């Protein structure tokens, strides 16, 4: 049996975009991922970096999904997810948001 994969996309954005981002990620991005039937579960988290950056520097979120099919998840990321993120980025101004995706093998859960 293949180990599950954690599909993580981190977003860093201008604080003025936080509400719009959460509305977009919960109303557009997460439903699109769920509709793909590739992901077992998903969550949106806010990165807590006390003492490292102030709220004025920006806010950071992670969107995470668990999948069993890395190749299909990567294909979804490179097509549909890419288009969704680019559209949101253009809407808010490309200098106000950055994002990157990491794939991680889940070795154990407790």
PDB file of N, CA and C in Angstrom:
ATOM      1  N   UNK A   1       0.842  -1.193   0.000  1.00  0.00           N
ATOM      2  CA  UNK A   1       0.000   0.000   0.000  1.00  0.00           C
ATOM      3  C   UNK A   1       0.879   1.246   0.000  1.00  0.00           C
ATOM      4  N   UNK A   2       0.535   2.204  -0.803  1.00  0.00           N
ATOM      5  CA  UNK A   2       1.285   3.447  -0.922  1.00  0.00           C
ATOM      6  C   UNK A   2       0.996   4.356   0.263  1.00  0.00           C
ATOM      7  N   UNK A   3       2.038   5.011   0.755  1.00  0.00           N
ATOM      8  CA  UNK A   3       1.861   5.974   1.847  1.00  0.00           C
ATOM      9  C   UNK A   3       1.045   7.155   1.356  1.00  0.00           C
ATOM     10  N   UNK A   4       0.202   7.698   2.223  1.00  0.00           N
ATOM     11  CA  UNK A   4      -0.537   8.895   1.819  1.00  0.00           C
ATOM     12  C   UNK A   4       0.418  10.082   1.647  1.00  0.00           C
ATOM     13  N   UNK A   5      -0.003  11.020   0.839  1.00  0.00           N
ATOM     14  CA  UNK A   5       0.781  12.220   0.535  1.00  0.00           C
ATOM     15  C   UNK A   5       0.041  13.441   1.071  1.00  0.00           C
ATOM     16  N   UNK A   6       0.779  14.316   1.745  1.00  0.00           N
ATOM     17  CA  UNK A   6       0.231  15.601   2.172  1.00  0.00           C
ATOM     18  C   UNK A   6       0.596  16.621   1.106  1.00  0.00           C
ATOM     19  N   UNK A   7      -0.420  17.177   0.495  1.00  0.00           N
ATOM     20  CA  UNK A   7      -0.302  18.175  -0.574  1.00  0.00           C
ATOM     21  C   UNK A   7      -0.510  19.514   0.112  1.00  0.00           C
ATOM     22  N   UNK A   8       0.548  20.305   0.262  1.00  0.00           N
ATOM     23  CA  UNK A   8       0.510  21.548   1.028  1.00  0.00           C
ATOM     24  C   UNK A   8       0.843  22.745   0.137  1.00  0.00           C
ATOM     25  N   UNK A   9      -0.028  23.731   0.115  1.00  0.00           N
ATOM     26  CA  UNK A   9       0.287  24.988  -0.561  1.00  0.00           C
ATOM     27  C   UNK A   9       0.284  26.092   0.481  1.00  0.00           C
ATOM     28  N   UNK A  10       1.415  26.790   0.587  1.00  0.00           N
ATOM     29  CA  UNK A  10       1.561  27.909   1.515  1.00  0.00           C
ATOM     30  C   UNK A  10       1.340  29.208   0.757  1.00  0.00           C
ATOM     31  N   UNK A  11       0.603  30.104   1.369  1.00  0.00           N
ATOM     32  CA  UNK A  11       0.286  31.413   0.790  1.00  0.00           C
ATOM     33  C   UNK A  11       0.752  32.487   1.764  1.00  0.00           C
ATOM     34  N   UNK A  12       1.409  33.510   1.261  1.00  0.00           N
ATOM     35  CA  UNK A  12       1.762  34.681   2.064  1.00  0.00           C
ATOM     36  C   UNK A  12       1.170  35.892   1.361  1.00  0.00           C
ATOM     37  N   UNK A  13       0.380  36.686   2.097  1.00  0.00           N
ATOM     38  CA  UNK A  13      -0.327  37.782   1.455  1.00  0.00           C
ATOM     39  C   UNK A  13      -0.390  39.022   2.323  1.00  0.00           C
ATOM     40  N   UNK A  14      -0.696  40.118   1.665  1.00  0.00           N
ATOM     41  CA  UNK A  14      -0.870  41.390   2.351  1.00  0.00           C
ATOM     42  C   UNK A  14      -2.053  41.252   3.310  1.00  0.00           C
ATOM     43  N   UNK A  15      -1.942  41.797   4.525  1.00  0.00           N
ATOM     44  CA  UNK A  15      -3.028  41.652   5.506  1.00  0.00           C
ATOM     45  C   UNK A  15      -4.389  42.134   5.013  1.00  0.00           C
ATOM     46  N   UNK A  16      -4.416  43.120   4.130  1.00  0.00           N
ATOM     47  CA  UNK A  16      -5.696  43.639   3.639  1.00  0.00           C
ATOM     48  C   UNK A  16      -6.446  42.608   2.794  1.00  0.00           C
ATOM     49  N   UNK A  17      -5.769  41.542   2.369  1.00  0.00           N
ATOM     50  CA  UNK A  17      -6.385  40.509   1.526  1.00  0.00           C
ATOM     51  C   UNK A  17      -6.882  39.303   2.312  1.00  0.00           C
ATOM     52  N   UNK A  18      -6.671  39.281   3.616  1.00  0.00           N
ATOM     53  CA  UNK A  18      -6.978  38.088   4.415  1.00  0.00           C
ATOM     54  C   UNK A  18      -8.433  37.641   4.270  1.00  0.00           C
ATOM     55  N   UNK A  19      -9.371  38.550   4.405  1.00  0.00           N
ATOM     56  CA  UNK A  19     -10.787  38.162   4.301  1.00  0.00           C
ATOM     57  C   UNK A  19     -11.128  37.667   2.910  1.00  0.00           C
ATOM     58  N   UNK A  20     -10.648  38.361   1.877  1.00  0.00           N
ATOM     59  CA  UNK A  20     -10.887  37.921   0.501  1.00  0.00           C
ATOM     60  C   UNK A  20     -10.270  36.554   0.248  1.00  0.00           C
ATOM     61  N   UNK A  21      -9.065  36.348   0.770  1.00  0.00           N
ATOM     62  CA  UNK A  21      -8.396  35.061   0.584  1.00  0.00           C
ATOM     63  C   UNK A  21      -9.207  33.942   1.215  1.00  0.00           C
ATOM     64  N   UNK A  22      -9.628  34.122   2.464  1.00  0.00           N
ATOM     65  CA  UNK A  22     -10.382  33.062   3.143  1.00  0.00           C
ATOM     66  C   UNK A  22     -11.703  32.776   2.442  1.00  0.00           C
ATOM     67  N   UNK A  23     -12.336  33.817   1.934  1.00  0.00           N
ATOM     68  CA  UNK A  23     -13.571  33.616   1.171  1.00  0.00           C
ATOM     69  C   UNK A  23     -13.282  32.823  -0.105  1.00  0.00           C
ATOM     70  N   UNK A  24     -12.208  33.184  -0.813  1.00  0.00           N
ATOM     71  CA  UNK A  24     -11.843  32.490  -2.049  1.00  0.00           C
ATOM     72  C   UNK A  24     -11.434  31.051  -1.783  1.00  0.00           C
ATOM     73  N   UNK A  25     -10.575  30.842  -0.783  1.00  0.00           N
ATOM     74  CA  UNK A  25     -10.061  29.494  -0.547  1.00  0.00           C
ATOM     75  C   UNK A  25     -11.183  28.553  -0.095  1.00  0.00           C
ATOM     76  N   UNK A  26     -12.110  29.048   0.723  1.00  0.00           N
ATOM     77  CA  UNK A  26     -13.202  28.203   1.204  1.00  0.00           C
ATOM     78  C   UNK A  26     -14.344  28.090   0.201  1.00  0.00           C
ATOM     79  N   UNK A  27     -14.538  29.104  -0.619  1.00  0.00           N
ATOM     80  CA  UNK A  27     -15.658  29.110  -1.555  1.00  0.00           C
ATOM     81  C   UNK A  27     -15.326  28.640  -2.954  1.00  0.00           C
ATOM     82  N   UNK A  28     -14.030  28.675  -3.342  1.00  0.00           N
ATOM     83  CA  UNK A  28     -13.626  28.312  -4.700  1.00  0.00           C
ATOM     84  C   UNK A  28     -12.577  27.201  -4.724  1.00  0.00           C
ATOM     85  N   UNK A  29     -11.452  27.441  -4.066  1.00  0.00           N
ATOM     86  CA  UNK A  29     -10.317  26.521  -4.164  1.00  0.00           C
ATOM     87  C   UNK A  29     -10.610  25.162  -3.517  1.00  0.00           C
ATOM     88  N   UNK A  30     -11.058  25.168  -2.273  1.00  0.00           N
ATOM     89  CA  UNK A  30     -11.351  23.907  -1.575  1.00  0.00           C
ATOM     90  C   UNK A  30     -12.453  23.113  -2.285  1.00  0.00           C
ATOM     91  N   UNK A  31     -13.571  23.752  -2.688  1.00  0.00           N
ATOM     92  CA  UNK A  31     -14.592  22.990  -3.409  1.00  0.00           C
ATOM     93  C   UNK A  31     -14.085  22.397  -4.728  1.00  0.00           C
ATOM     94  N   UNK A  32     -13.218  23.112  -5.432  1.00  0.00           N
ATOM     95  CA  UNK A  32     -12.656  22.582  -6.682  1.00  0.00           C
ATOM     96  C   UNK A  32     -11.797  21.354  -6.400  1.00  0.00           C
ATOM     97  N   UNK A  33     -11.010  21.408  -5.347  1.00  0.00           N
ATOM     98  CA  UNK A  33     -10.181  20.259  -4.982  1.00  0.00           C
ATOM     99  C   UNK A  33     -11.053  19.074  -4.582  1.00  0.00           C
ATOM    100  N   UNK A  34     -12.077  19.329  -3.810  1.00  0.00           N
ATOM    101  CA  UNK A  34     -12.982  18.254  -3.390  1.00  0.00           C
ATOM    102  C   UNK A  34     -13.692  17.640  -4.592  1.00  0.00           C
ATOM    103  N   UNK A  35     -14.087  18.463  -5.545  1.00  0.00           N
ATOM    104  CA  UNK A  35     -14.794  17.979  -6.740  1.00  0.00           C
ATOM    105  C   UNK A  35     -13.905  17.095  -7.612  1.00  0.00           C
ATOM    106  N   UNK A  36     -12.596  17.226  -7.478  1.00  0.00           N
ATOM    107  CA  UNK A  36     -11.679  16.407  -8.273  1.00  0.00           C
ATOM    108  C   UNK A  36     -11.669  14.947  -7.825  1.00  0.00           C
ATOM    109  N   UNK A  37     -12.163  14.674  -6.632  1.00  0.00           N
ATOM    110  CA  UNK A  37     -12.188  13.330  -6.038  1.00  0.00           C
ATOM    111  C   UNK A  37     -10.797  12.749  -5.797  1.00  0.00           C
ATOM    112  N   UNK A  38      -9.764  13.593  -5.796  1.00  0.00           N
ATOM    113  CA  UNK A  38      -8.397  13.118  -5.568  1.00  0.00           C
ATOM    114  C   UNK A  38      -7.989  13.156  -4.099  1.00  0.00           C
ATOM    115  N   UNK A  39      -8.723  13.915  -3.299  1.00  0.00           N
ATOM    116  CA  UNK A  39      -8.270  14.189  -1.945  1.00  0.00           C
ATOM    117  C   UNK A  39      -9.217  13.610  -0.906  1.00  0.00           C
ATOM    118  N   UNK A  40      -8.624  13.010   0.130  1.00  0.00           N
ATOM    119  CA  UNK A  40      -9.393  12.377   1.197  1.00  0.00           C
ATOM    120  C   UNK A  40      -9.891  13.388   2.218  1.00  0.00           C
ATOM    121  N   UNK A  41      -9.090  14.379   2.504  1.00  0.00           N
ATOM    122  CA  UNK A  41      -9.464  15.394   3.479  1.00  0.00           C
ATOM    123  C   UNK A  41      -8.690  16.664   3.172  1.00  0.00           C
ATOM    124  N   UNK A  42      -9.210  17.773   3.643  1.00  0.00           N
ATOM    125  CA  UNK A  42      -8.541  19.032   3.408  1.00  0.00           C
ATOM    126  C   UNK A  42      -8.715  19.968   4.581  1.00  0.00           C
ATOM    127  N   UNK A  43      -7.802  20.930   4.695  1.00  0.00           N
ATOM    128  CA  UNK A  43      -7.918  21.916   5.764  1.00  0.00           C
ATOM    129  C   UNK A  43      -7.191  23.200   5.361  1.00  0.00           C
ATOM    130  N   UNK A  44      -7.617  24.285   5.982  1.00  0.00           N
ATOM    131  CA  UNK A  44      -6.963  25.584   5.825  1.00  0.00           C
ATOM    132  C   UNK A  44      -6.430  25.951   7.206  1.00  0.00           C
ATOM    133  N   UNK A  45      -5.156  26.322   7.263  1.00  0.00           N
ATOM    134  CA  UNK A  45      -4.545  26.712   8.530  1.00  0.00           C
ATOM    135  C   UNK A  45      -3.873  28.071   8.369  1.00  0.00           C
ATOM    136  N   UNK A  46      -3.724  28.758   9.486  1.00  0.00           N
ATOM    137  CA  UNK A  46      -2.980  30.015   9.492  1.00  0.00           C
ATOM    138  C   UNK A  46      -1.648  29.749  10.170  1.00  0.00           C
ATOM    139  N   UNK A  47      -0.575  30.218   9.583  1.00  0.00           N
ATOM    140  CA  UNK A  47       0.755  30.016  10.148  1.00  0.00           C
ATOM    141  C   UNK A  47       0.947  31.012  11.293  1.00  0.00           C
ATOM    142  N   UNK A  48       1.320  30.491  12.434  1.00  0.00           N
ATOM    143  CA  UNK A  48       1.592  31.313  13.607  1.00  0.00           C
ATOM    144  C   UNK A  48       3.101  31.482  13.716  1.00  0.00           C
ATOM    145  N   UNK A  49       3.551  32.690  13.597  1.00  0.00           N
ATOM    146  CA  UNK A  49       4.992  32.957  13.628  1.00  0.00           C
ATOM    147  C   UNK A  49       5.278  34.089  14.596  1.00  0.00           C
ATOM    148  N   UNK A  50       4.817  33.923  15.819  1.00  0.00           N
ATOM    149  CA  UNK A  50       4.987  34.970  16.827  1.00  0.00           C
ATOM    150  C   UNK A  50       6.454  35.337  16.977  1.00  0.00           C
ATOM    151  N   UNK A  51       6.728  36.627  16.976  1.00  0.00           N
ATOM    152  CA  UNK A  51       8.085  37.105  17.154  1.00  0.00           C
ATOM    153  C   UNK A  51       8.907  37.126  15.870  1.00  0.00           C
ATOM    154  N   UNK A  52       8.416  36.486  14.823  1.00  0.00           N
ATOM    155  CA  UNK A  52       9.163  36.427  13.574  1.00  0.00           C
ATOM    156  C   UNK A  52       8.737  37.535  12.633  1.00  0.00           C
ATOM    157  N   UNK A  53       7.463  37.763  12.550  1.00  0.00           N
ATOM    158  CA  UNK A  53       6.954  38.808  11.660  1.00  0.00           C
ATOM    159  C   UNK A  53       5.744  39.458  12.321  1.00  0.00           C
ATOM    160  N   UNK A  54       5.480  40.666  11.942  1.00  0.00           N
ATOM    161  CA  UNK A  54       4.306  41.339  12.472  1.00  0.00           C
ATOM    162  C   UNK A  54       3.177  41.215  11.467  1.00  0.00           C
ATOM    163  N   UNK A  55       1.984  41.466  11.913  1.00  0.00           N
ATOM    164  CA  UNK A  55       0.807  41.413  11.044  1.00  0.00           C
ATOM    165  C   UNK A  55       0.962  42.378   9.867  1.00  0.00           C
ATOM    166  N   UNK A  56       1.735  43.458  10.057  1.00  0.00           N
ATOM    167  CA  UNK A  56       1.955  44.423   8.977  1.00  0.00           C
ATOM    168  C   UNK A  56       2.791  43.836   7.841  1.00  0.00           C
ATOM    169  N   UNK A  57       3.605  42.827   8.150  1.00  0.00           N
ATOM    170  CA  UNK A  57       4.449  42.191   7.138  1.00  0.00           C
ATOM    171  C   UNK A  57       3.656  41.251   6.244  1.00  0.00           C
ATOM    172  N   UNK A  58       2.490  40.868   6.677  1.00  0.00           N
ATOM    173  CA  UNK A  58       1.668  39.946   5.916  1.00  0.00           C
ATOM    174  C   UNK A  58       1.152  38.823   6.787  1.00  0.00           C
ATOM    175  N   UNK A  59       0.258  38.052   6.232  1.00  0.00           N
ATOM    176  CA  UNK A  59      -0.284  36.884   6.909  1.00  0.00           C
ATOM    177  C   UNK A  59      -0.030  35.671   6.024  1.00  0.00           C
ATOM    178  N   UNK A  60       0.120  34.525   6.669  1.00  0.00           N
ATOM    179  CA  UNK A  60       0.428  33.303   5.930  1.00  0.00           C
ATOM    180  C   UNK A  60      -0.555  32.205   6.282  1.00  0.00           C
ATOM    181  N   UNK A  61      -0.952  31.477   5.260  1.00  0.00           N
ATOM    182  CA  UNK A  61      -1.887  30.368   5.408  1.00  0.00           C
ATOM    183  C   UNK A  61      -1.331  29.151   4.677  1.00  0.00           C
ATOM    184  N   UNK A  62      -1.767  27.982   5.098  1.00  0.00           N
ATOM    185  CA  UNK A  62      -1.484  26.742   4.370  1.00  0.00           C
ATOM    186  C   UNK A  62      -2.806  26.079   4.045  1.00  0.00           C
ATOM    187  N   UNK A  63      -2.884  25.558   2.843  1.00  0.00           N
ATOM    188  CA  UNK A  63      -4.025  24.755   2.425  1.00  0.00           C
ATOM    189  C   UNK A  63      -3.476  23.358   2.217  1.00  0.00           C
ATOM    190  N   UNK A  64      -4.043  22.398   2.935  1.00  0.00           N
ATOM    191  CA  UNK A  64      -3.501  21.045   2.905  1.00  0.00           C
ATOM    192  C   UNK A  64      -4.579  20.032   2.542  1.00  0.00           C
ATOM    193  N   UNK A  65      -4.154  19.047   1.766  1.00  0.00           N
ATOM    194  CA  UNK A  65      -5.016  17.933   1.393  1.00  0.00           C
ATOM    195  C   UNK A  65      -4.222  16.645   1.551  1.00  0.00           C
ATOM    196  N   UNK A  66      -4.925  15.569   1.801  1.00  0.00           N
ATOM    197  CA  UNK A  66      -4.302  14.248   1.817  1.00  0.00           C
ATOM    198  C   UNK A  66      -4.767  13.514   0.568  1.00  0.00           C
ATOM    199  N   UNK A  67      -3.802  12.891  -0.110  1.00  0.00           N
ATOM    200  CA  UNK A  67      -4.107  12.148  -1.326  1.00  0.00           C
ATOM    201  C   UNK A  67      -3.338  10.836  -1.334  1.00  0.00           C
ATOM    202  N   UNK A  68      -3.781   9.903  -2.132  1.00  0.00           N
ATOM    203  CA  UNK A  68      -3.069   8.627  -2.309  1.00  0.00           C
ATOM    204  C   UNK A  68      -2.399   8.556  -3.686  1.00  0.00           C
ATOM    205  N   UNK A  69      -2.718   9.526  -4.544  1.00  0.00           N
ATOM    206  CA  UNK A  69      -2.208   9.464  -5.919  1.00  0.00           C
ATOM    207  C   UNK A  69      -1.395  10.720  -6.224  1.00  0.00           C
ATOM    208  N   UNK A  70      -0.100  10.630  -6.010  1.00  0.00           N
ATOM    209  CA  UNK A  70       0.780  11.785  -6.188  1.00  0.00           C
ATOM    210  C   UNK A  70       0.746  12.301  -7.625  1.00  0.00           C
ATOM    211  N   UNK A  71       0.811  11.414  -8.595  1.00  0.00           N
ATOM    212  CA  UNK A  71       0.851  11.847  -9.997  1.00  0.00           C
ATOM    213  C   UNK A  71      -0.410  12.616 -10.373  1.00  0.00           C
ATOM    214  N   UNK A  72      -1.568  12.122  -9.972  1.00  0.00           N
ATOM    215  CA  UNK A  72      -2.817  12.827 -10.295  1.00  0.00           C
ATOM    216  C   UNK A  72      -2.931  14.139  -9.520  1.00  0.00           C
ATOM    217  N   UNK A  73      -2.465  14.157  -8.282  1.00  0.00           N
ATOM    218  CA  UNK A  73      -2.497  15.397  -7.496  1.00  0.00           C
ATOM    219  C   UNK A  73      -1.587  16.444  -8.122  1.00  0.00           C
ATOM    220  N   UNK A  74      -0.428  16.018  -8.600  1.00  0.00           N
ATOM    221  CA  UNK A  74       0.485  16.954  -9.264  1.00  0.00           C
ATOM    222  C   UNK A  74      -0.122  17.468 -10.572  1.00  0.00           C
ATOM    223  N   UNK A  75      -0.787  16.601 -11.298  1.00  0.00           N
ATOM    224  CA  UNK A  75      -1.443  17.021 -12.544  1.00  0.00           C
ATOM    225  C   UNK A  75      -2.552  18.023 -12.239  1.00  0.00           C
ATOM    226  N   UNK A  76      -3.335  17.777 -11.174  1.00  0.00           N
ATOM    227  CA  UNK A  76      -4.392  18.716 -10.783  1.00  0.00           C
ATOM    228  C   UNK A  76      -3.758  20.056 -10.390  1.00  0.00           C
ATOM    229  N   UNK A  77      -2.676  19.997  -9.627  1.00  0.00           N
ATOM    230  CA  UNK A  77      -1.982  21.214  -9.208  1.00  0.00           C
ATOM    231  C   UNK A  77      -1.493  22.018 -10.409  1.00  0.00           C
ATOM    232  N   UNK A  78      -0.924  21.340 -11.398  1.00  0.00           N
ATOM    233  CA  UNK A  78      -0.340  22.026 -12.557  1.00  0.00           C
ATOM    234  C   UNK A  78      -1.383  22.560 -13.532  1.00  0.00           C
ATOM    235  N   UNK A  79      -2.614  22.096 -13.421  1.00  0.00           N
ATOM    236  CA  UNK A  79      -3.654  22.582 -14.338  1.00  0.00           C
ATOM    237  C   UNK A  79      -4.690  23.400 -13.575  1.00  0.00           C
ATOM    238  N   UNK A  80      -5.666  22.748 -12.979  1.00  0.00           N
ATOM    239  CA  UNK A  80      -6.777  23.468 -12.350  1.00  0.00           C
ATOM    240  C   UNK A  80      -6.335  24.352 -11.183  1.00  0.00           C
ATOM    241  N   UNK A  81      -5.542  23.813 -10.272  1.00  0.00           N
ATOM    242  CA  UNK A  81      -5.107  24.612  -9.122  1.00  0.00           C
ATOM    243  C   UNK A  81      -4.285  25.817  -9.572  1.00  0.00           C
ATOM    244  N   UNK A  82      -3.428  25.602 -10.553  1.00  0.00           N
ATOM    245  CA  UNK A  82      -2.608  26.702 -11.077  1.00  0.00           C
ATOM    246  C   UNK A  82      -3.506  27.818 -11.617  1.00  0.00           C
ATOM    247  N   UNK A  83      -4.504  27.463 -12.397  1.00  0.00           N
ATOM    248  CA  UNK A  83      -5.410  28.467 -12.970  1.00  0.00           C
ATOM    249  C   UNK A  83      -6.173  29.211 -11.876  1.00  0.00           C
ATOM    250  N   UNK A  84      -6.643  28.492 -10.858  1.00  0.00           N
ATOM    251  CA  UNK A  84      -7.370  29.128  -9.762  1.00  0.00           C
ATOM    252  C   UNK A  84      -6.475  30.105  -9.003  1.00  0.00           C
ATOM    253  N   UNK A  85      -5.257  29.683  -8.685  1.00  0.00           N
ATOM    254  CA  UNK A  85      -4.335  30.552  -7.935  1.00  0.00           C
ATOM    255  C   UNK A  85      -3.920  31.763  -8.760  1.00  0.00           C
ATOM    256  N   UNK A  86      -3.670  31.553 -10.045  1.00  0.00           N
ATOM    257  CA  UNK A  86      -3.290  32.675 -10.903  1.00  0.00           C
ATOM    258  C   UNK A  86      -4.422  33.696 -11.021  1.00  0.00           C
ATOM    259  N   UNK A  87      -5.653  33.232 -11.150  1.00  0.00           N
ATOM    260  CA  UNK A  87      -6.799  34.147 -11.241  1.00  0.00           C
ATOM    261  C   UNK A  87      -6.930  34.963  -9.956  1.00  0.00           C
ATOM    262  N   UNK A  88      -6.780  34.315  -8.801  1.00  0.00           N
ATOM    263  CA  UNK A  88      -6.864  35.041  -7.536  1.00  0.00           C
ATOM    264  C   UNK A  88      -5.706  36.026  -7.412  1.00  0.00           C
ATOM    265  N   UNK A  89      -4.524  35.602  -7.804  1.00  0.00           N
ATOM    266  CA  UNK A  89      -3.335  36.459  -7.740  1.00  0.00           C
ATOM    267  C   UNK A  89      -3.493  37.703  -8.613  1.00  0.00           C
ATOM    268  N   UNK A  90      -4.019  37.529  -9.815  1.00  0.00           N
ATOM    269  CA  UNK A  90      -4.254  38.681 -10.709  1.00  0.00           C
ATOM    270  C   UNK A  90      -5.294  39.625 -10.100  1.00  0.00           C
ATOM    271  N   UNK A  91      -6.328  39.051  -9.487  1.00  0.00           N
ATOM    272  CA  UNK A  91      -7.394  39.855  -8.898  1.00  0.00           C
ATOM    273  C   UNK A  91      -6.867  40.744  -7.766  1.00  0.00           C
ATOM    274  N   UNK A  92      -5.942  40.209  -6.957  1.00  0.00           N
ATOM    275  CA  UNK A  92      -5.466  41.008  -5.826  1.00  0.00           C
ATOM    276  C   UNK A  92      -4.164  41.732  -6.060  1.00  0.00           C
ATOM    277  N   UNK A  93      -3.571  41.515  -7.191  1.00  0.00           N
ATOM    278  CA  UNK A  93      -2.295  42.156  -7.481  1.00  0.00           C
ATOM    279  C   UNK A  93      -1.164  41.203  -7.168  1.00  0.00           C
ATOM    280  N   UNK A  94      -0.432  40.840  -8.187  1.00  0.00           N
ATOM    281  CA  UNK A  94       0.593  39.804  -8.041  1.00  0.00           C
ATOM    282  C   UNK A  94       1.660  40.144  -7.006  1.00  0.00           C
ATOM    283  N   UNK A  95       1.850  41.416  -6.688  1.00  0.00           N
ATOM    284  CA  UNK A  95       2.865  41.758  -5.694  1.00  0.00           C
ATOM    285  C   UNK A  95       2.339  41.616  -4.268  1.00  0.00           C
ATOM    286  N   UNK A  96       1.056  41.316  -4.113  1.00  0.00           N
ATOM    287  CA  UNK A  96       0.451  41.219  -2.787  1.00  0.00           C
ATOM    288  C   UNK A  96       0.308  39.788  -2.287  1.00  0.00           C
ATOM    289  N   UNK A  97       0.697  38.797  -3.100  1.00  0.00           N
ATOM    290  CA  UNK A  97       0.534  37.406  -2.705  1.00  0.00           C
ATOM    291  C   UNK A  97       1.609  36.544  -3.366  1.00  0.00           C
ATOM    292  N   UNK A  98       2.144  35.624  -2.595  1.00  0.00           N
ATOM    293  CA  UNK A  98       3.066  34.614  -3.129  1.00  0.00           C
ATOM    294  C   UNK A  98       2.617  33.262  -2.591  1.00  0.00           C
ATOM    295  N   UNK A  99       2.905  32.211  -3.341  1.00  0.00           N
ATOM    296  CA  UNK A  99       2.521  30.872  -2.888  1.00  0.00           C
ATOM    297  C   UNK A  99       3.471  29.839  -3.467  1.00  0.00           C
ATOM    298  N   UNK A 100       3.571  28.722  -2.777  1.00  0.00           N
ATOM    299  CA  UNK A 100       4.365  27.596  -3.259  1.00  0.00           C
ATOM    300  C   UNK A 100       3.755  26.307  -2.716  1.00  0.00           C
ATOM    301  N   UNK A 101       3.986  25.222  -3.423  1.00  0.00           N
ATOM    302  CA  UNK A 101       3.408  23.932  -3.060  1.00  0.00           C
ATOM    303  C   UNK A 101       4.505  22.934  -2.735  1.00  0.00           C
ATOM    304  N   UNK A 102       4.247  22.134  -1.712  1.00  0.00           N
ATOM    305  CA  UNK A 102       5.153  21.080  -1.282  1.00  0.00           C
ATOM    306  C   UNK A 102       4.356  19.786  -1.159  1.00  0.00           C
ATOM    307  N   UNK A 103       4.956  18.703  -1.612  1.00  0.00           N
ATOM    308  CA  UNK A 103       4.348  17.364  -1.461  1.00  0.00           C
ATOM    309  C   UNK A 103       5.158  16.612  -0.425  1.00  0.00           C
ATOM    310  N   UNK A 104       4.477  16.040   0.570  1.00  0.00           N
ATOM    311  CA  UNK A 104       5.176  15.342   1.647  1.00  0.00           C
ATOM    312  C   UNK A 104       4.569  13.953   1.853  1.00  0.00           C
ATOM    313  N   UNK A 105       5.424  12.980   2.014  1.00  0.00           N
ATOM    314  CA  UNK A 105       4.967  11.632   2.312  1.00  0.00           C
ATOM    315  C   UNK A 105       4.645  11.545   3.797  1.00  0.00           C
ATOM    316  N   UNK A 106       3.444  11.074   4.130  1.00  0.00           N
ATOM    317  CA  UNK A 106       3.054  10.888   5.532  1.00  0.00           C
ATOM    318  C   UNK A 106       3.603   9.533   5.979  1.00  0.00           C
ATOM    319  N   UNK A 107       4.514   9.565   6.926  1.00  0.00           N
ATOM    320  CA  UNK A 107       5.149   8.343   7.391  1.00  0.00           C
ATOM    321  C   UNK A 107       4.412   7.712   8.569  1.00  0.00           C
ATOM    322  N   UNK A 108       3.824   8.556   9.406  1.00  0.00           N
ATOM    323  CA  UNK A 108       3.038   8.014  10.517  1.00  0.00           C
ATOM    324  C   UNK A 108       2.063   9.076  11.007  1.00  0.00           C
ATOM    325  N   UNK A 109       1.003   8.587  11.645  1.00  0.00           N
ATOM    326  CA  UNK A 109       0.015   9.445  12.316  1.00  0.00           C
ATOM    327  C   UNK A 109      -0.225   8.846  13.701  1.00  0.00           C
ATOM    328  N   UNK A 110      -0.409   9.704  14.670  1.00  0.00           N
ATOM    329  CA  UNK A 110      -0.613   9.172  16.017  1.00  0.00           C
ATOM    330  C   UNK A 110      -1.783   9.822  16.681  1.00  0.00           C
TER     331      UNK A 110
END
